Amino acid sequence: KIEKTWWKEAVVYQIYPRSFKDSNGDGIGDLQGIISKLDYIKSLGIDVVWLNPVYSSPNDDNGYDISDYQNIMSEFGTMEDFDELLKGMHERGIKLVMDLVVNHSSDEHFWFKESRKSRENPYRDYYHWVNAEDGKPAPRWSFFDPEGDAWKYDEATNAYYLHYFSQKQPDLKWENPKLRHEIYDMMHYWFKKGIDGFRMDVITFISKDLSYPPIPEKYQGKMWDYFYASGERLHEYLHEMNREVLSKYDIMSVAEGPGTSIENVLDFVDADRNELNMSYHFDHAYLGLLPRKVAAEEGWKLVDLKAIFTRWDKALAEKGWGTIYFGNHDQPRMVSRWGNDSPEWRALSSKMLTTFLLSMRGTPYYYQGDEIGMSNIKFDTIEDYRDIETINWYNLTKKEGGDLEQFLSSHKITARDNGRTPIQWDNSSNGGFSNTTPWIKVNPNYETVNVANQENDPDSVLNYFRKITKLRKLNPVLIYGKYTLLDQDNPDTYCYTRELDDTKVVVMLNFKPKKALVDLGINISKTEILISNYNETITQKSNGEIVLNPFHAVILELN
Ligand code: TEU
Ligand code: CA
């Protein structure tokens, strides 16, 4: 029933260019830096690179505020560099997926500069404006502007414009067909250059109710995502985008889907709807956190994590296709959030988490640096932060006389900058990322956690990742196999089977730094170890219980 395609079989590796590799000594990662590492990227055994935005941008939100969709950000290089990068990837059999950021543009985009000039300007209707004399619209939540709301007063035309994110990220008005067709033309431009798909930034937010009603009671205080993602013309636009653009190329599309749920996900990814291929949700990302990650609560429980992934697998078991991720540029490092980043357990729990990501059903999205077990930098002062989200929320907390100590300590767990520190290539200064002071501090553990000292260590996190990407490719059961959760109430372990035709494997993961016992009704002597993060056989007690070591990860094939 599930149709086989390349993007279902792919492992996606996300590159955040600003922090990947600096080639010209300005402390900022760039395209030539990525080009210099293409053989390393190839060595990982991944199939697709998702590249965060590299378009012209004032970098108010590190490239998610685009001022020219068809030019390369000067800090990252030139269009010639881009063409060289794309060619270098394709020569190595690696596909390139770009970031499509069209819920909003930069306020420095030509369109917005025109739009704000006058109420009669031909570009006026490319954005959401409400004239002041009609009264300020009901407040909307702004992710990055907690002081105000998402409506910003603009003197020039005595009107308010809408920005769900920063004040420099005005929302585009998809209700205007002229705007939609400008976007489609831009997408064609990139597809004609040969890119292989788009990751679509907050694409769920693009449809708005132009009466701009107050946020309904049922959404108050919850994740605003669900309200912003409830626009009634959303699927009309996605279907049109598919008809006008996506359907014309052999490409993949993945929605970054705040506000998607197991109830509505098939509306986006059921192939029969001719909209998008995949989407990613946030149900686990906020597990144990207050809304918008502004503070960490009591933490999370493994049984809840297991329930979330099992629910999502069920929702996509017959139709559509899912994504599996822990890390990205908006998340803290996975080993700090879900594993244990102490020197004793960092490598082992990184391999355990990697085993999960590469043995689930759905395309894995794997974040740069997780393949060597990079961990949260845990900044002590606000001056070290670069992320507009953290800085603006800190300033609000300060203005309101809030607890700044608590703010900083919770952000050591949750802040996005934890995942944005430079890749640690070797133990030279700045971790080999740059020969000058980087735009953001390098994690001081670069002297021990780096690519160079893992390259030739057969037991390193890096070589474990290389092993398991290969294993996944050789075992379609890990890609297309039916997923069944086992032992669901076990608070310490996550065990499941994958079955395809007459092949059956069992995955056993211990999420804790202590031994665990699991009774899965499996006779170890009738199995073969496909991969394990311990170089030893599995112990099974006479009563059938299997002993898992701390942070043990093992995939067994049942004979
Ligand atoms: O993130 C969208 C999103 O859901 C954000 O609210 C994100 O979850 C939050 O900032 C995490 O604390 C996308 C991009 O991935 C993000 O980097 C951009 O900042 C944002 O859209 C605006 O473009
Ligand atoms: Ca640079």
XYZ file of C-alpha atoms and ligand atoms in Angstrom:
583
model
C 0.000 0.000 0.000
C 2.814 2.395 0.826
C 4.348 3.529 -2.477
C 8.158 3.381 -2.455
C 9.964 6.654 -3.327
C 13.478 8.090 -2.934
C 12.506 10.640 -0.298
C 10.991 7.913 1.891
C 14.255 5.960 1.718
C 16.505 8.960 2.242
C 18.336 10.056 5.356
C 18.256 13.868 5.481
C 21.218 15.748 7.018
C 20.490 19.346 8.013
C 23.199 21.939 7.485
C 22.927 25.295 9.288
C 25.423 27.170 7.082
C 26.202 29.935 9.584
C 27.740 27.388 11.933
C 29.065 24.690 9.627
C 32.454 25.916 8.351
C 33.978 29.394 7.820
C 36.212 29.498 4.732
C 37.138 33.203 4.553
C 37.983 34.110 8.133
C 35.060 36.367 8.998
C 33.849 34.042 11.762
C 30.692 33.148 9.857
C 30.105 29.826 8.119
C 29.655 30.044 4.362
C 29.018 28.089 1.142
C 32.703 27.600 0.314
C 33.063 26.178 3.811
C 30.409 23.577 3.035
C 32.050 22.854 -0.333
C 35.331 22.170 1.489
C 33.515 19.489 3.522
C 31.538 17.726 0.772
C 33.614 14.546 1.048
C 33.001 14.475 4.808
C 29.261 14.940 4.173
C 29.374 12.116 1.616
C 31.218 9.898 4.113
C 28.214 10.075 6.460
C 26.156 7.948 4.084
C 23.274 10.410 3.951
C 21.230 11.052 0.802
C 19.757 14.548 1.098
C 20.999 17.788 2.599
C 18.440 20.266 3.942
C 20.178 23.637 3.820
C 18.825 26.388 6.077
C 18.181 29.723 4.286
C 21.104 31.144 2.329
C 19.180 33.946 0.580
C 19.897 37.682 0.976
C 18.914 38.664 4.511
C 19.653 41.305 7.180
C 19.830 38.321 9.584
C 17.387 39.609 12.162
C 16.414 35.953 12.516
C 19.509 34.374 10.965
C 18.244 34.186 7.410
C 14.566 33.553 8.149
C 13.962 37.175 7.150
C 14.603 37.222 3.415
C 15.198 40.437 1.476
C 15.834 38.790 -1.918
C 14.652 35.221 -2.610
C 16.824 34.904 -5.710
C 20.160 36.038 -4.388
C 22.693 34.625 -1.915
C 23.331 36.302 1.458
C 26.620 38.196 1.141
C 28.048 36.605 4.317
C 27.543 33.154 2.766
C 29.023 33.930 -0.658
C 27.764 34.330 -4.221
C 25.362 32.614 -6.605
C 28.457 31.118 -8.267
C 29.365 29.557 -4.910
C 25.832 28.195 -4.677
C 26.027 26.690 -8.163
C 29.372 25.076 -7.235
C 27.851 23.662 -4.049
C 24.830 22.206 -5.869
C 27.077 20.678 -8.525
C 29.412 19.252 -5.875
C 26.498 17.632 -4.078
C 24.931 16.181 -7.199
C 28.307 14.804 -8.331
C 28.390 12.911 -5.030
C 24.840 11.624 -5.400
C 23.561 13.930 -2.686
C 20.314 15.840 -3.224
C 19.855 19.426 -2.024
C 16.658 20.630 -0.341
C 16.379 24.357 0.318
C 14.378 26.268 2.921
C 11.242 28.002 1.617
C 10.392 30.905 3.944
C 7.222 32.430 2.518
C 4.905 32.996 5.459
C 6.822 36.264 5.807
C 9.653 38.181 4.194
C 12.176 40.639 5.598
C 10.973 44.218 6.028
C 13.967 45.049 3.827
C 12.511 43.134 0.899
C 11.650 45.344 -2.120
C 8.021 44.268 -1.819
C 7.698 45.558 1.774
C 9.667 48.726 1.129
C 7.137 49.481 -1.617
C 4.136 48.246 0.346
C 4.740 50.574 3.292
C 5.210 53.665 1.031
C 1.510 54.340 0.473
C -1.900 52.770 0.762
C -2.211 52.924 -3.041
C 1.155 51.316 -3.815
C 0.793 48.274 -6.147
C 2.600 46.162 -3.520
C 0.360 47.296 -0.652
C -1.618 44.103 -0.805
C 1.429 41.824 -0.600
C 1.237 42.180 3.213
C -1.402 42.369 5.949
C -2.289 46.034 6.721
C -5.080 47.485 8.874
C -5.631 51.273 8.742
C -5.331 52.922 12.140
C -8.669 54.739 11.752
C -10.352 51.313 11.643
C -8.971 50.603 15.111
C -6.061 48.418 16.173
C -6.980 44.773 15.476
C -7.330 42.282 18.327
C -3.879 41.335 19.696
C -2.069 38.396 18.144
C 0.780 36.394 19.711
C 4.199 37.234 18.261
C 6.847 34.539 18.772
C 9.717 37.018 18.896
C 8.084 40.259 19.991
C 6.610 39.435 23.387
C 6.424 43.100 24.402
C 3.948 44.127 21.784
C 1.763 41.871 19.809
C 1.982 40.785 16.197
C 0.475 44.077 14.977
C 3.034 46.855 14.537
C 2.022 50.478 13.980
C 3.708 52.058 10.944
C 3.751 55.871 10.876
C 4.216 56.332 7.136
C 0.706 55.205 6.226
C -0.900 55.387 9.684
C -1.609 51.679 9.657
C -0.671 48.418 11.394
C 1.100 45.507 9.726
C 1.080 41.872 10.894
C 4.256 39.986 11.945
C 3.881 36.626 13.674
C 7.631 36.641 14.201
C 9.936 39.632 14.591
C 8.963 43.176 13.626
C 11.374 42.742 10.718
C 9.448 39.711 9.450
C 6.131 41.040 8.053
C 3.648 38.314 7.081
C 2.978 37.947 3.356
C -0.640 38.099 2.218
C -1.318 34.809 0.514
C -4.908 35.916 -0.079
C -3.419 38.051 -2.878
C -3.057 35.844 -5.992
C -0.390 38.177 -7.362
C 1.786 37.437 -4.325
C 1.157 33.698 -4.626
C 2.272 33.726 -8.245
C 5.419 35.693 -7.375
C 6.210 32.905 -4.908
C 5.534 30.195 -7.480
C 7.779 31.950 -10.011
C 10.547 32.058 -7.417
C 10.087 28.343 -6.691
C 10.370 27.582 -10.411
C 13.594 29.601 -10.521
C 15.179 27.328 -7.902
C 13.792 24.100 -9.335
C 15.093 25.064 -12.765
C 18.539 25.433 -11.152
C 18.169 21.796 -10.151
C 17.415 21.757 -6.433
C 15.615 18.684 -5.178
C 12.954 20.083 -2.881
C 11.887 22.535 -0.204
C 11.481 22.426 3.545
C 8.632 24.890 4.024
C 9.006 27.227 6.975
C 5.823 27.606 9.090
C 3.868 26.911 5.906
C 0.852 26.058 8.074
C 0.445 29.761 8.979
C 0.028 31.237 5.501
C -3.797 31.451 5.391
C -5.304 34.252 7.496
C -8.865 35.376 8.245
C -8.833 38.924 6.862
C -11.288 40.122 9.482
C -8.465 39.432 11.958
C -10.780 38.230 14.750
C -9.619 37.903 18.375
C -7.934 34.567 19.108
C -10.816 32.236 20.074
C -11.024 31.231 23.721
C -10.158 27.582 23.045
C -6.707 28.612 21.708
C -5.945 31.107 24.494
C -2.773 30.339 26.439
C -2.136 27.168 24.478
C 0.254 26.721 21.567
C -0.742 29.542 19.274
C 0.442 27.309 16.454
C -2.921 25.566 16.289
C -4.821 28.803 15.805
C -2.347 30.196 13.273
C -2.487 26.879 11.400
C -6.295 26.888 11.189
C -6.634 29.281 8.241
C -9.476 28.092 6.045
C -7.703 28.549 2.693
C -4.461 26.797 3.730
C -5.083 23.633 1.746
C -6.401 25.574 -1.230
C -3.020 27.343 -1.377
C -0.991 24.163 -0.884
C -2.985 22.381 -3.568
C -2.454 25.325 -5.941
C 1.280 25.352 -5.132
C 1.399 21.636 -5.931
C -0.484 22.107 -9.211
C 1.484 25.192 -10.292
C 4.962 24.062 -9.189
C 5.641 20.932 -7.153
C 3.900 18.482 -9.479
C 6.156 19.493 -12.340
C 9.424 18.166 -10.831
C 10.833 15.020 -9.208
C 11.285 16.763 -5.881
C 10.360 16.410 -2.229
C 8.399 18.787 -0.052
C 8.259 18.830 3.728
C 6.158 21.175 5.806
C 7.551 22.557 8.992
C 4.208 22.130 10.596
C 3.557 23.978 13.834
C -0.132 23.329 14.411
C -0.236 20.002 12.601
C -1.733 17.195 14.661
C -2.514 13.559 14.192
C -6.061 14.667 13.369
C -5.053 16.925 10.474
C -1.673 15.643 9.271
C -3.162 13.581 6.426
C -4.710 16.756 5.029
C -1.121 17.756 4.239
C 0.643 14.510 3.318
C -1.935 12.031 1.982
C -0.513 11.586 -1.529
C -4.051 11.546 -2.998
C -4.495 15.157 -1.890
C -1.649 16.366 -4.112
C -0.293 18.816 -1.582
C 2.970 17.949 0.243
C 5.022 14.815 0.808
C 5.907 15.063 4.493
C 5.558 17.341 7.491
C 7.142 17.589 10.876
C 5.284 18.163 14.128
C 6.284 19.565 17.504
C 4.463 17.288 19.953
C 7.689 15.938 21.475
C 9.630 19.207 21.023
C 7.603 20.880 23.751
C 7.347 17.821 26.021
C 7.968 18.952 29.599
C 8.337 22.604 28.611
C 6.126 25.623 29.038
C 4.665 26.914 25.752
C 7.284 28.387 23.427
C 10.112 26.910 25.453
C 10.403 30.046 27.583
C 11.111 27.803 30.539
C 11.690 24.187 31.311
C 9.213 22.511 33.621
C 9.807 19.339 35.562
C 11.188 17.576 32.500
C 9.697 14.768 30.479
C 8.755 11.108 30.871
C 9.849 8.413 28.436
C 6.381 6.848 28.412
C 5.033 10.144 27.047
C 7.714 10.291 24.364
C 6.910 6.696 23.344
C 3.194 7.500 23.209
C 3.771 10.532 20.972
C 5.873 8.680 18.397
C 3.508 5.702 18.469
C 0.458 7.948 17.911
C 2.147 9.645 14.963
C 3.244 6.357 13.441
C -0.353 5.099 13.616
C -1.691 8.271 11.998
C 0.625 7.734 9.022
C 0.583 3.924 8.874
C -1.658 3.594 5.808
C -1.226 6.908 3.973
C 1.205 9.791 3.880
C 4.683 9.628 5.341
C 6.296 10.961 8.473
C 9.496 12.576 9.638
C 11.606 11.587 12.612
C 13.801 14.179 14.310
C 15.181 15.335 17.631
C 17.649 18.059 16.633
C 17.452 21.070 14.397
C 18.433 24.745 14.521
C 15.408 25.532 16.694
C 16.065 22.778 19.210
C 18.674 22.225 21.913
C 21.213 19.452 21.245
C 19.482 16.084 21.354
C 22.047 14.464 23.660
C 21.436 17.227 26.224
C 17.648 17.214 25.870
C 16.913 13.485 25.512
C 20.182 11.700 26.428
C 22.865 12.545 28.962
C 25.642 14.989 28.042
C 27.938 14.193 30.978
C 31.419 13.068 29.851
C 30.609 9.561 31.057
C 27.409 9.085 29.020
C 27.514 11.620 26.170
C 28.886 9.333 23.445
C 26.893 6.283 24.474
C 23.558 8.091 24.741
C 24.229 9.906 21.431
C 24.523 6.511 19.747
C 21.340 5.350 21.481
C 19.354 8.367 20.264
C 20.824 7.965 16.783
C 19.683 4.332 16.766
C 16.139 5.526 17.470
C 16.197 8.162 14.719
C 17.533 5.706 12.127
C 15.283 2.744 13.016
C 11.861 4.370 13.040
C 9.341 4.545 10.191
C 9.530 7.922 8.511
C 12.332 9.932 6.975
C 15.012 10.778 9.536
C 16.067 14.441 9.678
C 19.490 14.426 11.336
C 21.069 17.658 12.517
C 24.677 18.688 11.857
C 26.985 17.929 14.792
C 24.758 15.266 16.335
C 26.846 12.718 14.407
C 29.760 13.548 16.724
C 27.616 13.964 19.852
C 27.760 17.749 20.209
C 26.021 19.014 23.360
C 24.421 22.202 24.718
C 26.850 25.057 25.344
C 24.725 26.286 28.284
C 25.585 30.000 28.196
C 25.821 31.718 31.589
C 25.065 35.275 30.433
C 22.644 36.866 27.997
C 25.597 38.567 26.263
C 26.643 35.213 24.823
C 23.271 34.683 23.148
C 22.666 35.617 19.509
C 19.101 34.384 19.021
C 16.478 37.130 18.737
C 13.968 34.839 20.443
C 16.037 34.400 23.607
C 17.211 38.045 23.693
C 13.708 39.499 23.284
C 12.209 37.163 25.876
C 15.072 37.955 28.275
C 14.448 41.689 27.861
C 10.738 41.197 28.518
C 11.479 39.099 31.613
C 13.851 41.836 32.807
C 11.327 44.616 32.089
C 8.658 42.744 34.010
C 11.048 42.189 36.918
C 10.982 38.458 36.288
C 13.490 35.889 37.551
C 16.489 36.267 35.253
C 18.442 33.527 37.033
C 15.629 31.081 36.357
C 15.368 32.345 32.790
C 19.072 31.738 32.122
C 19.148 28.358 33.815
C 16.119 27.063 31.887
C 17.629 28.335 28.644
C 20.690 26.178 29.253
C 18.268 23.346 28.500
C 16.008 24.833 25.837
C 17.569 27.790 23.979
C 17.926 27.498 20.215
C 21.515 28.798 20.348
C 22.502 25.525 22.067
C 22.079 23.912 18.657
C 23.723 26.740 16.721
C 27.288 26.651 18.046
C 29.968 26.014 15.406
C 30.719 22.493 14.271
C 33.759 21.155 16.112
C 36.093 19.879 13.362
C 39.276 19.424 15.433
C 41.004 20.552 18.621
C 42.653 23.624 17.057
C 41.418 27.079 18.090
C 37.707 27.657 17.528
C 37.386 23.916 16.947
C 38.739 24.324 13.445
C 35.518 26.110 12.441
C 37.219 29.427 11.759
C 40.617 31.085 12.098
C 38.984 34.084 13.757
C 36.467 34.651 16.556
C 33.228 32.985 15.461
C 29.863 34.799 15.396
C 28.848 32.665 18.394
C 31.065 30.877 20.943
C 32.319 27.367 20.272
C 31.454 24.801 22.937
C 34.595 24.550 25.120
C 34.370 20.744 24.890
C 35.624 20.993 21.281
C 39.032 19.810 22.494
C 37.622 16.376 23.179
C 34.456 16.382 21.047
C 35.447 16.885 17.424
C 35.388 15.215 14.009
C 39.153 14.714 13.812
C 39.507 12.532 16.898
C 36.497 10.434 15.920
C 37.368 9.986 12.251
C 39.472 6.868 12.732
C 38.045 5.587 16.004
C 35.847 2.582 15.137
C 33.866 3.070 18.353
C 33.219 6.801 17.883
C 29.787 8.385 17.624
C 30.766 9.439 14.111
C 31.534 5.915 12.943
C 28.435 4.593 14.656
C 26.394 7.060 12.606
C 28.158 5.947 9.418
C 27.426 2.324 10.325
C 23.735 2.858 10.963
C 23.039 4.937 7.855
C 24.513 2.032 5.913
C 22.475 -0.489 7.919
C 19.256 1.386 7.203
C 19.963 1.441 3.496
C 20.658 -2.308 3.460
C 17.520 -3.180 5.453
C 14.243 -1.952 3.920
C 12.509 -3.303 7.050
C 13.959 -0.281 8.869
C 12.424 2.042 6.272
C 9.082 0.501 5.300
C 8.550 -2.064 8.071
C 5.442 -2.003 10.262
C 6.165 -0.454 13.683
C 4.837 -2.054 16.865
C 5.570 -0.664 20.322
C 6.504 -3.253 22.964
C 6.514 -3.023 26.739
C 4.927 0.418 26.539
C 4.745 1.098 30.276
C 8.436 0.549 30.887
C 9.634 3.907 32.267
C 13.267 3.391 31.259
C 13.304 1.574 27.934
C 11.849 2.049 24.464
C 11.438 -1.243 22.589
C 9.656 -1.845 19.323
C 9.587 -4.206 16.365
C 9.748 -3.469 12.671
C 8.305 -6.054 10.234
C 8.394 -6.240 6.451
C 7.395 -9.388 4.572
C 9.190 -12.191 6.423
C 11.796 -9.980 8.078
C 11.368 -8.926 11.684
C 13.722 -6.875 13.810
C 13.451 -5.664 17.370
C 14.934 -2.392 18.579
C 15.795 -2.125 22.264
C 16.837 1.252 23.702
C 17.688 2.042 27.309
C 17.139 5.760 27.950
C 18.667 5.630 31.424
C 22.210 5.552 32.890
C 21.474 2.289 34.685
C 20.841 -1.320 33.733
C 17.292 -2.186 32.737
C 15.357 -5.427 32.349
C 12.951 -6.009 29.500
C 10.767 -9.024 28.905
C 9.698 -9.052 25.287
C 9.040 -12.744 24.870
C 12.100 -13.009 22.645
C 14.666 -15.769 22.774
C 18.000 -14.059 22.223
C 19.618 -17.259 21.017
C 17.317 -17.093 17.961
C 18.440 -13.609 16.967
C 21.356 -11.876 15.252
C 22.734 -8.496 16.348
C 22.542 -6.010 13.444
C 24.053 -3.150 15.427
C 24.762 -2.310 19.062
C 26.508 0.483 20.950
C 28.153 -2.135 23.194
C 30.695 -4.594 21.890
C 29.294 -7.551 23.781
C 26.557 -10.162 23.491
C 23.131 -9.603 25.005
C 22.465 -11.233 28.368
C 19.174 -13.044 28.824
C 18.244 -14.324 32.275
C 16.723 -17.771 32.727
C 13.316 -16.150 33.301
C 13.547 -14.652 29.829
C 14.304 -11.095 30.914
C 16.866 -9.342 28.762
C 19.464 -7.212 30.526
C 20.109 -3.842 28.891
C 23.198 -1.897 29.911
C 23.061 1.854 30.599
C 22.004 3.719 27.405
C 22.150 0.390 25.552
C 20.960 0.474 21.943
C 20.651 -2.717 19.959
C 18.831 -3.862 16.851
C 18.282 -7.631 16.634
C 17.064 -9.562 13.621
C 14.732 -12.378 14.617
C 15.487 -15.584 12.724
O 10.279 28.077 13.205
C 8.877 28.106 13.357
C 8.491 27.835 14.740
O 7.629 27.032 15.040
C 9.153 28.667 15.769
O 8.129 29.153 16.614
C 10.090 27.808 16.539
O 9.425 26.587 16.876
C 10.450 28.519 17.803
O 11.124 29.657 17.412
C 11.312 27.628 18.656
O 11.512 28.247 19.904
C 10.647 28.484 11.883
C 12.150 28.393 11.752
O 12.554 27.031 11.913
C 12.737 29.274 12.817
O 14.172 29.166 12.832
C 12.343 30.714 12.499
O 12.806 31.538 13.545
C 10.820 30.832 12.409
O 10.206 29.805 11.636
C 10.467 32.130 11.696
O 10.868 32.028 10.345
Ca 32.815 33.106 6.316
